[in-house]
Amino acid sequence: MNWVRLRPHSLQSRSYGATLTITMSTSENVSAAVARWAAALRFEQLSVQAVHQAKRFLLDALGCALGGYGQPDVGVYLDLMRETAGHGPARVIGSGAQVDPLSAALANALMIRVLDYNDIYWQQDPCHPSDLIPAALACCERTGSGGTELIVSLVLGYELEMRFCEAAFPGIRERGWHHATLTAFAAPVVAARALRLDAERMQHAIGISGCRMGTFGAVTAGKLSMMKNIVDPLACQSGVLAALLAERGCTGPEHIIEGKEGLVESLGPAWKLEALTAGLGESWRIERCGMKGFPTEALTHAPISAVLELVAAHDLSPQQVEKVEIRTLARAADILADPSKYDPRTKETADHSLPYCIAAALVDRQVTPAQFSEDRIMDPTIRAQLRKVEVVADDEAQRHFPRLQRVAVVITTTDGRRYEKRLDYPKGDYRNPLTDEEVERKFDALAERFVSADVRTRVKRTVWTLEQLGRVSELMALCEADL
């Protein structure tokens, strides 16, 4: 077996009062180290800012879920769930159905994910840590837990999901694997913690989920299908399944990350496994996660922001625009501007099409869920702008990534004028965050189709005072559509 060497240290943070210390072994495999720390973590160890961010991301995720409730992808699974789900303690957002934790975790994760409007973190790999929130919700409902335990599970999920995105060089996405592969390693920790499993069972849960959920990058390559929205929810569900199995005594490979034929050996070099364990508890990754200002793939955000600023500043109509040149990362040019992205026919392809997103920004001067209806995607005025968009891989942008998401945009008009804008990170990045008020407005805009104003107010009040919540089921009961 291969072992990771860990630097001994004490885990402390600016906290709510109590000081808890854990000394990590100098010779311990990665899943054991992670599980031992995660099982011992307490609410009192969390920083005030980490707790506040957990509330912000929870409210954002609930808004995304309610906004996604009516999407076709969600309808497919809710229809299947009527046949396959059992009655249970976990509620489904929107429908209010009370079902087993596995069904609720997948349904709620799909709703959060389907609009591509939930949060984003991107280092060597991208991820959407809110994909893990439904695992915490379902398992907290099963155990009858309250708001503080939910907060701990959420902060854990963000911590580990984001750390996995920092561990592979290059990222696994560059090797042909989708980041849902990594979600399957973080999800069982979230579920196991919410189920109150001990470190040994939590480690087995990591092994169970991690060895069964590798996801090919094909789901986001070329013409996209509904699977783009489903693979992370499946990984979330896998974590819940693994934790429930481990609770009953099922075992999984302890060496699943660094051992023989585990994650590292199977997906290839190089890995910096210290990213998974070094400094656990000394700071909190959730404080550095971004929140989406647009319902699109993350690397579209800076170009969209720049184009919208130029169009507004110079009052440009689509007819005045001759060309839009976007200089960005090589991976953005590859993922977001291949030939299929110049002829999007579905929401899944359109929200991963940089030409479409820029075309919509030129015409509508906004990029919201409304721009991804079938009518807008096929609108002749928008489609006439697609070929005006040229996406170029830029060496300078590459040098600064992932610290910056640098993009340079040049709009050339039909009468020869040139307008330029460079951005290093978009609105929603933790260095340029949405305010709490903007998070509330986003929640309201997404949820208002299905939930009345009075109920939305109650949801917001409950989330902002989450540590006072006696049972998570009280919050979930508020998230049923009443319109």
mmCIF file of N, CA and C in Angstrom, residues 24-122:
data_model
loop_
_atom_site.group_PDB
_atom_site.id
_atom_site.type_symbol
_atom_site.label_atom_id
_atom_site.label_comp_id
_atom_site.label_asym_id
_atom_site.label_seq_id
_atom_site.Cartn_x
_atom_site.Cartn_y
_atom_site.Cartn_z
ATOM 1 N N MET A 24 -2.731 15.144 13.936
ATOM 2 C CA MET A 24 -2.807 14.116 12.896
ATOM 3 C C MET A 24 -1.555 13.249 12.906
ATOM 4 N N SER A 25 -1.750 11.983 12.593
ATOM 5 C CA SER A 25 -0.654 11.025 12.565
ATOM 6 C C SER A 25 0.332 11.356 11.459
ATOM 7 N N THR A 26 1.579 10.952 11.678
ATOM 8 C CA THR A 26 2.605 11.175 10.650
ATOM 9 C C THR A 26 2.600 10.078 9.594
ATOM 10 N N SER A 27 1.821 9.025 9.776
ATOM 11 C CA SER A 27 1.778 7.930 8.804
ATOM 12 C C SER A 27 0.370 7.377 8.757
ATOM 13 N N GLU A 28 -0.412 7.875 7.805
ATOM 14 C CA GLU A 28 -1.831 7.558 7.766
ATOM 15 C C GLU A 28 -2.314 7.721 6.336
ATOM 16 N N ASN A 29 -3.144 6.786 5.855
ATOM 17 C CA ASN A 29 -3.600 6.988 4.483
ATOM 18 C C ASN A 29 -4.621 8.118 4.421
ATOM 19 N N VAL A 30 -4.832 8.635 3.220
ATOM 20 C CA VAL A 30 -5.558 9.895 3.067
ATOM 21 C C VAL A 30 -7.001 9.786 3.547
ATOM 22 N N SER A 31 -7.702 8.717 3.150
ATOM 23 C CA SER A 31 -9.112 8.616 3.535
ATOM 24 C C SER A 31 -9.270 8.493 5.050
ATOM 25 N N ALA A 32 -8.326 7.822 5.726
ATOM 26 C CA ALA A 32 -8.385 7.717 7.186
ATOM 27 C C ALA A 32 -8.172 9.073 7.832
ATOM 28 N N ALA A 33 -7.193 9.839 7.325
ATOM 29 C CA ALA A 33 -6.916 11.160 7.882
ATOM 30 C C ALA A 33 -8.105 12.088 7.712
ATOM 31 N N VAL A 34 -8.694 12.082 6.519
ATOM 32 C CA VAL A 34 -9.852 12.929 6.250
ATOM 33 C C VAL A 34 -11.020 12.540 7.141
ATOM 34 N N ALA A 35 -11.287 11.225 7.233
ATOM 35 C CA ALA A 35 -12.436 10.760 8.010
ATOM 36 C C ALA A 35 -12.277 11.070 9.492
ATOM 37 N N ARG A 36 -11.069 10.886 10.024
ATOM 38 C CA ARG A 36 -10.852 11.135 11.445
ATOM 39 C C ARG A 36 -11.062 12.609 11.783
ATOM 40 N N TRP A 37 -10.592 13.486 10.881
ATOM 41 C CA TRP A 37 -10.789 14.920 11.107
ATOM 42 C C TRP A 37 -12.261 15.299 10.968
ATOM 43 N N ALA A 38 -12.898 14.813 9.899
ATOM 44 C CA ALA A 38 -14.280 15.202 9.623
ATOM 45 C C ALA A 38 -15.230 14.704 10.707
ATOM 46 N N ALA A 39 -15.014 13.499 11.208
ATOM 47 C CA ALA A 39 -15.894 12.955 12.235
ATOM 48 C C ALA A 39 -15.765 13.717 13.551
ATOM 49 N N ALA A 40 -14.598 14.299 13.793
ATOM 50 C CA ALA A 40 -14.359 15.002 15.056
ATOM 51 C C ALA A 40 -14.724 16.482 15.009
ATOM 52 N N LEU A 41 -14.902 17.046 13.824
ATOM 53 C CA LEU A 41 -15.146 18.479 13.690
ATOM 54 C C LEU A 41 -16.446 18.886 14.391
ATOM 55 N N ARG A 42 -16.405 20.027 15.042
ATOM 56 C CA ARG A 42 -17.584 20.536 15.740
ATOM 57 C C ARG A 42 -17.894 21.960 15.279
ATOM 58 N N PHE A 43 -19.148 22.332 15.455
ATOM 59 C CA PHE A 43 -19.616 23.653 15.045
ATOM 60 C C PHE A 43 -18.764 24.751 15.671
ATOM 61 N N GLU A 44 -18.355 24.564 16.925
ATOM 62 C CA GLU A 44 -17.619 25.590 17.648
ATOM 63 C C GLU A 44 -16.260 25.884 17.031
ATOM 64 N N GLN A 45 -15.743 24.973 16.220
ATOM 65 C CA GLN A 45 -14.457 25.187 15.568
ATOM 66 C C GLN A 45 -14.555 26.099 14.351
ATOM 67 N N LEU A 46 -15.735 26.242 13.787
ATOM 68 C CA LEU A 46 -15.883 26.963 12.530
ATOM 69 C C LEU A 46 -15.734 28.464 12.742
ATOM 70 N N SER A 47 -15.174 29.134 11.760
ATOM 71 C CA SER A 47 -15.080 30.586 11.828
ATOM 72 C C SER A 47 -16.452 31.207 11.602
ATOM 73 N N VAL A 48 -16.624 32.403 12.108
ATOM 74 C CA VAL A 48 -17.877 33.137 11.910
ATOM 75 C C VAL A 48 -18.155 33.314 10.417
ATOM 76 N N GLN A 49 -17.103 33.619 9.656
ATOM 77 C CA GLN A 49 -17.280 33.827 8.220
ATOM 78 C C GLN A 49 -17.661 32.532 7.507
ATOM 79 N N ALA A 50 -17.082 31.404 7.918
ATOM 80 C CA ALA A 50 -17.435 30.119 7.299
ATOM 81 C C ALA A 50 -18.910 29.801 7.525
ATOM 82 N N VAL A 51 -19.394 30.060 8.724
ATOM 83 C CA VAL A 51 -20.811 29.823 9.016
ATOM 84 C C VAL A 51 -21.690 30.724 8.166
ATOM 85 N N HIS A 52 -21.316 31.981 8.052
ATOM 86 C CA HIS A 52 -22.114 32.900 7.238
ATOM 87 C C HIS A 52 -22.109 32.473 5.773
ATOM 88 N N GLN A 53 -20.962 32.051 5.263
ATOM 89 C CA GLN A 53 -20.905 31.600 3.879
ATOM 90 C C GLN A 53 -21.753 30.352 3.669
ATOM 91 N N ALA A 54 -21.780 29.459 4.638
ATOM 92 C CA ALA A 54 -22.627 28.268 4.514
ATOM 93 C C ALA A 54 -24.087 28.669 4.351
ATOM 94 N N LYS A 55 -24.522 29.683 5.085
ATOM 95 C CA LYS A 55 -25.900 30.162 4.944
ATOM 96 C C LYS A 55 -26.130 30.763 3.559
ATOM 97 N N ARG A 56 -25.178 31.562 3.089
ATOM 98 C CA ARG A 56 -25.315 32.190 1.770
ATOM 99 C C ARG A 56 -25.425 31.133 0.673
ATOM 100 N N PHE A 57 -24.560 30.137 0.716
ATOM 101 C CA PHE A 57 -24.583 29.123 -0.335
ATOM 102 C C PHE A 57 -25.812 28.228 -0.224
ATOM 103 N N LEU A 58 -26.289 28.001 0.987
ATOM 104 C CA LEU A 58 -27.526 27.239 1.138
ATOM 105 C C LEU A 58 -28.710 27.994 0.539
ATOM 106 N N LEU A 59 -28.825 29.285 0.837
ATOM 107 C CA LEU A 59 -29.927 30.069 0.271
ATOM 108 C C LEU A 59 -29.825 30.113 -1.241
ATOM 109 N N ASP A 60 -28.625 30.296 -1.757
ATOM 110 C CA ASP A 60 -28.433 30.310 -3.204
ATOM 111 C C ASP A 60 -28.838 28.975 -3.814
ATOM 112 N N ALA A 61 -28.450 27.880 -3.173
ATOM 113 C CA ALA A 61 -28.774 26.554 -3.706
ATOM 114 C C ALA A 61 -30.279 26.291 -3.667
ATOM 115 N N LEU A 62 -30.946 26.702 -2.606
ATOM 116 C CA LEU A 62 -32.399 26.514 -2.539
ATOM 117 C C LEU A 62 -33.094 27.321 -3.635
ATOM 118 N N GLY A 63 -32.584 28.527 -3.907
ATOM 119 C CA GLY A 63 -33.141 29.309 -5.012
ATOM 120 C C GLY A 63 -32.936 28.618 -6.341
ATOM 121 N N CYS A 64 -31.735 28.094 -6.569
ATOM 122 C CA CYS A 64 -31.461 27.373 -7.811
ATOM 123 C C CYS A 64 -32.379 26.169 -7.951
ATOM 124 N N ALA A 65 -32.611 25.462 -6.834
ATOM 125 C CA ALA A 65 -33.468 24.276 -6.879
ATOM 126 C C ALA A 65 -34.912 24.641 -7.217
ATOM 127 N N LEU A 66 -35.429 25.686 -6.577
ATOM 128 C CA LEU A 66 -36.804 26.087 -6.873
ATOM 129 C C LEU A 66 -36.921 26.619 -8.292
ATOM 130 N N GLY A 67 -35.881 27.319 -8.763
ATOM 131 C CA GLY A 67 -35.890 27.771 -10.151
ATOM 132 C C GLY A 67 -35.824 26.621 -11.129
ATOM 133 N N GLY A 68 -35.146 25.531 -10.741
ATOM 134 C CA GLY A 68 -34.999 24.382 -11.619
ATOM 135 C C GLY A 68 -36.128 23.378 -11.538
ATOM 136 N N TYR A 69 -37.053 23.598 -10.604
ATOM 137 C CA TYR A 69 -38.124 22.623 -10.356
ATOM 138 C C TYR A 69 -38.927 22.280 -11.613
ATOM 139 N N GLY A 70 -39.144 23.242 -12.479
ATOM 140 C CA GLY A 70 -39.975 23.009 -13.655
ATOM 141 C C GLY A 70 -39.215 22.577 -14.891
ATOM 142 N N GLN A 71 -37.911 22.326 -14.792
ATOM 143 C CA GLN A 71 -37.112 21.971 -15.970
ATOM 144 C C GLN A 71 -37.394 20.537 -16.429
ATOM 145 N N PRO A 72 -37.299 20.288 -17.743
ATOM 146 C CA PRO A 72 -37.598 18.950 -18.273
ATOM 147 C C PRO A 72 -36.768 17.841 -17.641
ATOM 148 N N ASP A 73 -35.483 18.087 -17.399
ATOM 149 C CA ASP A 73 -34.620 17.065 -16.797
ATOM 150 C C ASP A 73 -35.177 16.626 -15.448
ATOM 151 N N VAL A 74 -35.613 17.609 -14.660
ATOM 152 C CA VAL A 74 -36.167 17.325 -13.340
ATOM 153 C C VAL A 74 -37.465 16.548 -13.471
ATOM 154 N N GLY A 75 -38.269 16.930 -14.444
ATOM 155 C CA GLY A 75 -39.526 16.219 -14.672
ATOM 156 C C GLY A 75 -39.314 14.756 -14.978
ATOM 157 N N VAL A 76 -38.270 14.445 -15.732
ATOM 158 C CA VAL A 76 -37.965 13.048 -16.058
ATOM 159 C C VAL A 76 -37.707 12.259 -14.784
ATOM 160 N N TYR A 77 -36.882 12.817 -13.899
ATOM 161 C CA TYR A 77 -36.561 12.050 -12.694
ATOM 162 C C TYR A 77 -37.730 12.011 -11.714
ATOM 163 N N LEU A 78 -38.468 13.100 -11.569
ATOM 164 C CA LEU A 78 -39.610 13.079 -10.662
ATOM 165 C C LEU A 78 -40.642 12.056 -11.116
ATOM 166 N N ASP A 79 -40.782 11.902 -12.429
ATOM 167 C CA ASP A 79 -41.698 10.889 -12.953
ATOM 168 C C ASP A 79 -41.194 9.487 -12.608
ATOM 169 N N LEU A 80 -39.901 9.255 -12.794
ATOM 170 C CA LEU A 80 -39.326 7.959 -12.441
ATOM 171 C C LEU A 80 -39.451 7.701 -10.947
ATOM 172 N N MET A 81 -39.266 8.739 -10.150
ATOM 173 C CA MET A 81 -39.293 8.595 -8.699
ATOM 174 C C MET A 81 -40.651 8.118 -8.199
ATOM 175 N N ARG A 82 -41.704 8.491 -8.908
ATOM 176 C CA ARG A 82 -43.036 8.024 -8.506
ATOM 177 C C ARG A 82 -43.124 6.505 -8.559
ATOM 178 N N GLU A 83 -42.317 5.909 -9.429
ATOM 179 C CA GLU A 83 -42.305 4.453 -9.555
ATOM 180 C C GLU A 83 -41.312 3.798 -8.596
ATOM 181 N N THR A 84 -40.177 4.454 -8.349
ATOM 182 C CA THR A 84 -39.078 3.783 -7.655
ATOM 183 C C THR A 84 -38.854 4.221 -6.213
ATOM 184 N N ALA A 85 -39.254 5.413 -5.841
ATOM 185 C CA ALA A 85 -38.921 5.936 -4.509
ATOM 186 C C ALA A 85 -39.804 5.318 -3.436
ATOM 187 N N GLY A 86 -39.221 5.124 -2.275
ATOM 188 C CA GLY A 86 -39.996 4.686 -1.128
ATOM 189 C C GLY A 86 -40.324 5.855 -0.225
ATOM 190 N N HIS A 87 -41.355 5.677 0.597
ATOM 191 C CA HIS A 87 -41.691 6.724 1.558
ATOM 192 C C HIS A 87 -40.565 6.830 2.581
ATOM 193 N N GLY A 88 -40.279 8.055 3.000
ATOM 194 C CA GLY A 88 -39.187 8.225 3.938
ATOM 195 C C GLY A 88 -39.184 9.596 4.564
ATOM 196 N N PRO A 89 -38.114 9.942 5.261
ATOM 197 C CA PRO A 89 -38.075 11.177 6.038
ATOM 198 C C PRO A 89 -37.576 12.404 5.287
ATOM 199 N N ALA A 90 -37.082 12.208 4.067
ATOM 200 C CA ALA A 90 -36.425 13.307 3.348
ATOM 201 C C ALA A 90 -37.380 13.934 2.340
ATOM 202 N N ARG A 91 -37.419 15.255 2.330
ATOM 203 C CA ARG A 91 -38.366 15.957 1.459
ATOM 204 C C ARG A 91 -37.729 16.353 0.133
ATOM 205 N N VAL A 92 -38.564 16.342 -0.901
ATOM 206 C CA VAL A 92 -38.152 16.782 -2.227
ATOM 207 C C VAL A 92 -38.558 18.242 -2.391
ATOM 208 N N ILE A 93 -37.602 19.089 -2.730
ATOM 209 C CA ILE A 93 -37.873 20.505 -2.934
ATOM 210 C C ILE A 93 -38.897 20.664 -4.058
ATOM 211 N N GLY A 94 -39.808 21.583 -3.888
ATOM 212 C CA GLY A 94 -40.822 21.832 -4.914
ATOM 213 C C GLY A 94 -42.042 20.972 -4.719
ATOM 214 N N SER A 95 -41.905 19.660 -4.857
ATOM 215 C CA SER A 95 -43.057 18.768 -4.754
ATOM 216 C C SER A 95 -43.486 18.556 -3.315
ATOM 217 N N GLY A 96 -42.542 18.636 -2.382
ATOM 218 C CA GLY A 96 -42.849 18.381 -0.982
ATOM 219 C C GLY A 96 -42.981 16.922 -0.631
ATOM 220 N N ALA A 97 -42.759 16.031 -1.594
ATOM 221 C CA ALA A 97 -42.877 14.598 -1.338
ATOM 222 C C ALA A 97 -41.873 14.164 -0.276
ATOM 223 N N GLN A 98 -42.281 13.257 0.593
ATOM 224 C CA GLN A 98 -41.401 12.699 1.612
ATOM 225 C C GLN A 98 -40.987 11.296 1.188
ATOM 226 N N VAL A 99 -39.706 11.144 0.901
ATOM 227 C CA VAL A 99 -39.205 9.919 0.294
ATOM 228 C C VAL A 99 -37.931 9.467 1.000
ATOM 229 N N ASP A 100 -37.370 8.377 0.511
ATOM 230 C CA ASP A 100 -36.123 7.862 1.053
ATOM 231 C C ASP A 100 -34.973 8.829 0.755
ATOM 232 N N PRO A 101 -33.915 8.807 1.560
ATOM 233 C CA PRO A 101 -32.815 9.756 1.373
ATOM 234 C C PRO A 101 -32.121 9.660 0.015
ATOM 235 N N LEU A 102 -32.027 8.465 -0.556
ATOM 236 C CA LEU A 102 -31.373 8.324 -1.861
ATOM 237 C C LEU A 102 -32.135 9.074 -2.939
ATOM 238 N N SER A 103 -33.433 8.908 -2.970
ATOM 239 C CA SER A 103 -34.250 9.569 -3.995
ATOM 240 C C SER A 103 -34.258 11.082 -3.792
ATOM 241 N N ALA A 104 -34.363 11.526 -2.539
ATOM 242 C CA ALA A 104 -34.384 12.962 -2.271
ATOM 243 C C ALA A 104 -33.059 13.607 -2.633
ATOM 244 N N ALA A 105 -31.950 12.930 -2.314
ATOM 245 C CA ALA A 105 -30.638 13.505 -2.612
ATOM 246 C C ALA A 105 -30.466 13.727 -4.100
ATOM 247 N N LEU A 106 -30.841 12.747 -4.910
ATOM 248 C CA LEU A 106 -30.692 12.898 -6.364
ATOM 249 C C LEU A 106 -31.641 13.953 -6.910
ATOM 250 N N ALA A 107 -32.889 13.924 -6.491
ATOM 251 C CA ALA A 107 -33.868 14.894 -7.001
ATOM 252 C C ALA A 107 -33.455 16.320 -6.663
ATOM 253 N N ASN A 108 -33.103 16.563 -5.418
ATOM 254 C CA ASN A 108 -32.750 17.922 -5.005
ATOM 255 C C ASN A 108 -31.438 18.386 -5.627
ATOM 256 N N ALA A 109 -30.473 17.478 -5.762
ATOM 257 C CA ALA A 109 -29.210 17.852 -6.404
ATOM 258 C C ALA A 109 -29.421 18.179 -7.873
ATOM 259 N N LEU A 110 -30.293 17.447 -8.527
ATOM 260 C CA LEU A 110 -30.581 17.741 -9.930
ATOM 261 C C LEU A 110 -31.244 19.107 -10.074
ATOM 262 N N MET A 111 -32.144 19.449 -9.170
ATOM 263 C CA MET A 111 -32.785 20.765 -9.230
ATOM 264 C C MET A 111 -31.768 21.883 -9.021
ATOM 265 N N ILE A 112 -30.858 21.687 -8.079
ATOM 266 C CA ILE A 112 -29.828 22.699 -7.838
ATOM 267 C C ILE A 112 -28.940 22.868 -9.066
ATOM 268 N N ARG A 113 -28.656 21.784 -9.739
ATOM 269 C CA ARG A 113 -27.656 21.782 -10.816
ATOM 270 C C ARG A 113 -28.226 22.183 -12.178
ATOM 271 N N VAL A 114 -29.519 21.962 -12.402
ATOM 272 C CA VAL A 114 -30.050 21.922 -13.762
ATOM 273 C C VAL A 114 -29.952 23.256 -14.508
ATOM 274 N N LEU A 115 -30.020 24.369 -13.811
ATOM 275 C CA LEU A 115 -29.928 25.667 -14.484
ATOM 276 C C LEU A 115 -28.487 26.120 -14.707
ATOM 277 N N ASP A 116 -27.527 25.362 -14.174
ATOM 278 C CA ASP A 116 -26.105 25.743 -14.227
ATOM 279 C C ASP A 116 -25.900 27.119 -13.602
ATOM 280 N N TYR A 117 -26.608 27.356 -12.516
ATOM 281 C CA TYR A 117 -26.611 28.663 -11.859
ATOM 282 C C TYR A 117 -26.071 28.575 -10.436
ATOM 283 N N ASN A 118 -25.714 27.355 -10.019
ATOM 284 C CA ASN A 118 -25.187 27.210 -8.660
ATOM 285 C C ASN A 118 -23.713 27.580 -8.616
ATOM 286 N N ASP A 119 -23.111 27.446 -7.465
ATOM 287 C CA ASP A 119 -21.792 28.015 -7.199
ATOM 288 C C ASP A 119 -20.680 27.396 -8.045
ATOM 289 N N ILE A 120 -19.469 27.965 -7.929
ATOM 290 C CA ILE A 120 -18.353 27.502 -8.758
ATOM 291 C C ILE A 120 -17.026 27.739 -8.037
ATOM 292 N N TYR A 121 -16.190 26.725 -8.108
ATOM 293 C CA TYR A 121 -14.797 26.846 -7.668
ATOM 294 C C TYR A 121 -13.948 26.215 -8.757
ATOM 295 N N TRP A 122 -12.840 26.848 -9.133
ATOM 296 C CA TRP A 122 -12.017 26.311 -10.207
ATOM 297 C C TRP A 122 -10.543 26.562 -9.886
#
